[in-house]
mmCIF file of C-alpha atoms in Angstrom:
data_model
loop_
_atom_site.group_PDB
_atom_site.id
_atom_site.type_symbol
_atom_site.label_atom_id
_atom_site.label_comp_id
_atom_site.label_asym_id
_atom_site.label_seq_id
_atom_site.Cartn_x
_atom_site.Cartn_y
_atom_site.Cartn_z
ATOM 1 C CA MET A 1 -7.150 -1.669 -9.042
ATOM 2 C CA VAL A 2 -5.646 0.850 -10.845
ATOM 3 C CA GLY A 3 -4.882 4.175 -9.684
ATOM 4 C CA LEU A 4 -4.051 7.105 -12.073
ATOM 5 C CA PRO A 5 -2.491 9.880 -10.756
ATOM 6 C CA SER A 6 -3.317 13.248 -12.567
ATOM 7 C CA ASP A 7 0.660 12.926 -14.698
ATOM 8 C CA GLY A 8 -0.914 10.083 -16.463
ATOM 9 C CA GLN A 9 1.009 7.105 -14.581
ATOM 10 C CA LEU A 10 -1.927 4.260 -14.384
ATOM 11 C CA VAL A 11 -0.660 2.494 -11.168
ATOM 12 C CA ASP A 12 -2.186 -1.591 -10.573
ATOM 13 C CA ALA A 13 -1.670 -3.836 -7.327
ATOM 14 C CA ARG A 14 -2.538 -7.591 -8.349
ATOM 15 C CA GLY A 15 -5.184 -8.900 -6.230
ATOM 16 C CA SER A 16 -3.920 -12.199 -3.637
ATOM 17 C CA GLY A 17 -1.626 -15.027 -5.735
ATOM 18 C CA GLU A 18 -1.331 -13.162 -8.956
ATOM 19 C CA PRO A 19 2.023 -13.021 -9.443
ATOM 20 C CA GLN A 20 4.572 -10.089 -9.629
ATOM 21 C CA GLY A 21 4.057 -7.462 -12.495
ATOM 22 C CA VAL A 22 0.522 -6.173 -13.974
ATOM 23 C CA SER A 23 -2.752 -8.078 -12.650
ATOM 24 C CA LEU A 24 -4.069 -10.237 -14.772
ATOM 25 C CA MET A 25 -7.287 -8.233 -13.906
ATOM 26 C CA PHE A 26 -6.424 -5.303 -15.550
ATOM 27 C CA GLN A 27 -3.712 -6.438 -18.010
ATOM 28 C CA VAL A 28 -5.781 -6.311 -20.825
ATOM 29 C CA ALA A 29 -7.442 -2.517 -19.843
ATOM 30 C CA ILE A 30 -4.011 -1.273 -19.477
ATOM 31 C CA GLU A 31 -2.618 -2.744 -23.198
ATOM 32 C CA ARG A 32 -5.623 -0.020 -24.128
ATOM 33 C CA ILE A 33 -4.751 2.588 -22.373
ATOM 34 C CA LEU A 34 -1.150 2.999 -23.020
ATOM 35 C CA ALA A 35 -2.255 2.130 -26.887
ATOM 36 C CA ASN A 36 -4.304 4.705 -26.872
ATOM 37 C CA GLY A 37 -1.585 7.098 -27.912
ATOM 38 C CA THR A 38 -2.399 9.013 -24.350
ATOM 39 C CA GLY A 39 1.082 9.075 -23.154
ATOM 40 C CA ALA A 40 0.130 7.364 -20.107
ATOM 41 C CA VAL A 41 3.019 4.984 -18.641
ATOM 42 C CA SER A 42 2.372 1.641 -16.749
ATOM 43 C CA GLN A 43 3.740 0.566 -13.004
ATOM 44 C CA SER A 44 2.831 -2.640 -10.940
ATOM 45 C CA ILE A 45 3.378 -1.911 -7.337
ATOM 46 C CA THR A 46 5.584 -4.506 -5.615
ATOM 47 C CA TYR A 47 4.371 -6.540 -2.479
ATOM 48 C CA PRO A 48 3.918 -9.782 -1.269
ATOM 49 C CA ALA A 49 0.065 -10.393 -2.662
ATOM 50 C CA GLY A 50 -0.113 -13.683 -0.822
ATOM 51 C CA PHE A 51 -2.500 -15.526 1.083
ATOM 52 C CA ASP A 52 -2.485 -14.842 4.567
ATOM 53 C CA GLN A 53 -5.176 -15.498 7.798
ATOM 54 C CA ASN A 54 -3.858 -13.071 9.307
ATOM 55 C CA VAL A 55 -2.995 -10.400 6.965
ATOM 56 C CA THR A 56 -4.577 -9.175 4.010
ATOM 57 C CA THR A 57 -2.164 -8.301 1.070
ATOM 58 C CA GLY A 58 -4.645 -8.211 -1.981
ATOM 59 C CA GLY A 59 -4.002 -5.737 -4.283
ATOM 60 C CA ALA A 60 -7.525 -3.432 -2.800
ATOM 61 C CA THR A 61 -5.981 -3.493 1.022
ATOM 62 C CA VAL A 62 -2.564 -1.958 -0.193
ATOM 63 C CA VAL A 63 -4.831 0.537 -2.755
ATOM 64 C CA LEU A 64 -7.402 1.525 0.312
ATOM 65 C CA GLU A 65 -4.454 1.607 3.044
ATOM 66 C CA ALA A 66 -2.573 3.933 0.793
ATOM 67 C CA LEU A 67 -5.791 6.166 -0.333
ATOM 68 C CA GLU A 68 -6.825 6.125 4.261
ATOM 69 C CA LYS A 69 -3.672 7.640 4.529
ATOM 70 C CA MET A 70 -3.269 10.545 1.815
ATOM 71 C CA GLU A 71 -3.612 13.806 2.153
ATOM 72 C CA LYS A 72 -6.179 15.823 1.174
ATOM 73 C CA ALA A 73 -3.886 17.919 -1.069
ATOM 74 C CA SER A 74 -2.279 13.876 -2.279
ATOM 75 C CA LEU A 75 -5.839 12.104 -2.924
ATOM 76 C CA ALA A 76 -6.757 15.728 -4.899
ATOM 77 C CA ALA A 77 -4.224 14.454 -7.039
ATOM 78 C CA VAL A 78 -5.819 10.633 -8.159
ATOM 79 C CA SER A 79 -7.405 11.588 -11.319
ATOM 80 C CA GLY A 80 -9.253 7.616 -11.130
ATOM 81 C CA VAL A 81 -9.280 4.868 -9.351
ATOM 82 C CA VAL A 82 -11.037 1.571 -10.206
ATOM 83 C CA PHE A 83 -11.781 -1.390 -8.151
ATOM 84 C CA VAL A 84 -12.926 -4.835 -9.159
ATOM 85 C CA GLY A 85 -13.743 -7.598 -6.963
ATOM 86 C CA ASN A 86 -12.852 -5.237 -3.848
ATOM 87 C CA PRO A 87 -13.683 -7.362 -0.045
ATOM 88 C CA TYR A 88 -13.902 -4.191 1.238
ATOM 89 C CA ARG A 89 -16.929 -3.020 -0.768
ATOM 90 C CA ILE A 90 -18.929 -1.003 1.295
ATOM 91 C CA PRO A 91 -22.480 -1.060 -0.034
ATOM 92 C CA GLY A 92 -24.842 2.651 -0.318
ATOM 93 C CA ARG A 93 -21.846 3.914 -2.025
ATOM 94 C CA ARG A 94 -21.948 6.190 -5.196
ATOM 95 C CA SER A 95 -18.596 4.084 -6.800
ATOM 96 C CA ASN A 96 -20.615 0.991 -6.511
ATOM 97 C CA VAL A 97 -20.905 -0.169 -10.069
ATOM 98 C CA ASP A 98 -22.463 -3.584 -11.541
ATOM 99 C CA SER A 99 -19.990 -4.322 -14.631
ATOM 100 C CA GLN A 100 -21.918 -2.287 -16.869
ATOM 101 C CA GLY A 101 -21.303 0.440 -14.908
ATOM 102 C CA ARG A 102 -24.289 0.936 -13.423
ATOM 103 C CA PRO A 103 -25.326 2.108 -9.864
ATOM 104 C CA ASP A 104 -25.146 -1.036 -7.986
ATOM 105 C CA ASN A 105 -27.621 -1.263 -4.897
ATOM 106 C CA ARG A 106 -26.846 -4.190 -3.533
ATOM 107 C CA THR A 107 -26.924 -3.984 0.327
ATOM 108 C CA ALA A 108 -24.007 -6.671 0.972
ATOM 109 C CA PHE A 109 -21.097 -6.183 2.303
ATOM 110 C CA GLY A 110 -17.157 -7.225 1.128
ATOM 111 C CA LEU A 111 -16.450 -10.748 2.423
ATOM 112 C CA PHE A 112 -13.609 -8.960 4.143
ATOM 113 C CA ALA A 113 -15.248 -6.233 5.282
ATOM 114 C CA THR A 114 -17.838 -8.334 6.739
ATOM 115 C CA HIS A 115 -14.592 -10.357 8.773
ATOM 116 C CA VAL A 116 -13.745 -6.562 10.241
ATOM 117 C CA MET A 117 -16.808 -5.976 11.098
ATOM 118 C CA GLN A 118 -17.082 -8.533 13.222
ATOM 119 C CA ALA A 119 -13.877 -8.624 14.850
ATOM 120 C CA ASN A 120 -14.692 -4.700 15.911
ATOM 121 C CA GLN A 121 -12.186 -3.434 13.823
ATOM 122 C CA SER A 122 -12.241 -0.168 11.115
ATOM 123 C CA ILE A 123 -12.667 -1.316 7.221
ATOM 124 C CA PRO A 124 -9.838 0.454 4.971
ATOM 125 C CA THR A 125 -11.448 2.693 2.883
ATOM 126 C CA TYR A 126 -11.459 6.125 1.030
ATOM 127 C CA ASN A 127 -13.542 9.251 1.999
ATOM 128 C CA GLU A 128 -16.269 9.737 1.496
ATOM 129 C CA GLU A 129 -16.108 12.924 -0.445
ATOM 130 C CA PHE A 130 -13.871 10.716 -2.600
ATOM 131 C CA ASP A 131 -16.927 8.679 -3.609
ATOM 132 C CA GLN A 132 -18.897 11.452 -4.145
ATOM 133 C CA SER A 133 -16.473 12.756 -6.916
ATOM 134 C CA GLY A 134 -16.783 10.116 -9.594
ATOM 135 C CA LYS A 135 -12.952 9.248 -9.309
ATOM 136 C CA VAL A 136 -13.780 6.157 -8.084
ATOM 137 C CA ILE A 137 -15.767 2.637 -9.605
ATOM 138 C CA ASP A 138 -15.737 0.037 -7.703
ATOM 139 C CA THR A 139 -17.047 -2.630 -10.314
ATOM 140 C CA CYS A 140 -18.687 -6.347 -8.168
ATOM 141 C CA LEU A 141 -19.944 -8.438 -10.433
ATOM 142 C CA GLU A 142 -23.689 -10.384 -9.653
ATOM 143 C CA ASN A 143 -22.151 -13.153 -8.361
ATOM 144 C CA ASP A 144 -19.187 -12.386 -7.383
ATOM 145 C CA VAL A 145 -19.522 -13.194 -3.535
ATOM 146 C CA VAL A 146 -15.879 -11.701 -2.242
ATOM 147 C CA CYS A 147 -16.909 -7.885 -3.052
ATOM 148 C CA ALA A 148 -20.849 -9.159 -2.262
ATOM 149 C CA THR A 149 -21.067 -11.551 0.148
ATOM 150 C CA ASP A 150 -24.344 -14.297 0.198
ATOM 151 C CA PRO A 151 -24.874 -16.273 2.986
ATOM 152 C CA ASP A 152 -27.328 -18.219 1.263
ATOM 153 C CA CYS A 153 -24.170 -19.397 -1.347
ATOM 154 C CA THR A 154 -22.503 -22.827 -1.192
ATOM 155 C CA CYS A 155 -19.741 -21.696 -2.883
ATOM 156 C CA GLN A 156 -16.421 -24.018 -2.706
ATOM 157 C CA LEU A 157 -14.536 -21.620 -5.654
ATOM 158 C CA ALA A 158 -15.775 -17.598 -5.779
ATOM 159 C CA SER A 159 -14.621 -18.099 -9.807
ATOM 160 C CA ALA A 160 -16.672 -14.791 -10.755
ATOM 161 C CA HIS A 161 -13.756 -13.559 -9.024
ATOM 162 C CA MET A 162 -11.213 -14.309 -11.035
ATOM 163 C CA SER A 163 -13.076 -12.775 -14.246
ATOM 164 C CA TYR A 164 -12.938 -9.199 -14.147
ATOM 165 C CA GLY A 165 -9.917 -9.724 -16.518
ATOM 166 C CA LEU A 166 -12.019 -11.730 -18.737
ATOM 167 C CA MET A 167 -14.996 -9.343 -19.161
ATOM 168 C CA GLN A 168 -15.233 -7.628 -22.107
ATOM 169 C CA PRO A 169 -17.782 -5.102 -20.757
ATOM 170 C CA VAL A 170 -15.710 -4.749 -17.511
ATOM 171 C CA GLN A 171 -12.216 -4.056 -19.547
ATOM 172 C CA ASP A 172 -14.170 -1.798 -21.581
ATOM 173 C CA LEU A 173 -15.808 -0.117 -18.430
ATOM 174 C CA ILE A 174 -11.854 0.665 -17.017
ATOM 175 C CA VAL A 175 -10.823 2.175 -19.882
ATOM 176 C CA SER A 176 -13.580 4.254 -20.202
ATOM 177 C CA HIS A 177 -13.089 5.444 -16.837
ATOM 178 C CA VAL A 178 -9.364 6.045 -16.792
ATOM 179 C CA LEU A 179 -9.300 7.800 -20.456
ATOM 180 C CA ASP A 180 -12.452 10.251 -19.710
ATOM 181 C CA ARG A 181 -10.124 11.203 -16.307
ATOM 182 C CA MET A 182 -7.039 12.280 -18.302
#
């Protein structure tokens, strides 16, 4: 998850289980953005990115909860946000894209979104106006069952979910989205 405040600061939140520092999913993209001569700086959010059955502490959770709490003026100062493999992904949003940046019209909810709906809780998310602004891209790979659940999948490991940092088209999409907003 990379948030880009309008002052050129890149903020990333690593996913569950990743070591402290820049997320492996964003490392290549951030290096390319910083090398682009934009004057941007990078800051990783420090938080416990562990696996806990009672508390979700992944990057999507941290970023979504922050966006949810922001007042309108603060949200307006955010130039762009990138999600990859968002487990709280909601279908039907403008920000939903595939690995090539094309609209993703799948009707599947993210894994954590499904869990919180089953528990009659609210899904952490950003508001509709922010979704429609074009500032957000929420990328979900075609085979990532974390961001688009598939009840027919007998997957033991969500390998697609761990491959965003290795996919050139996804890294290109991140870089393009961020640089277009700087």
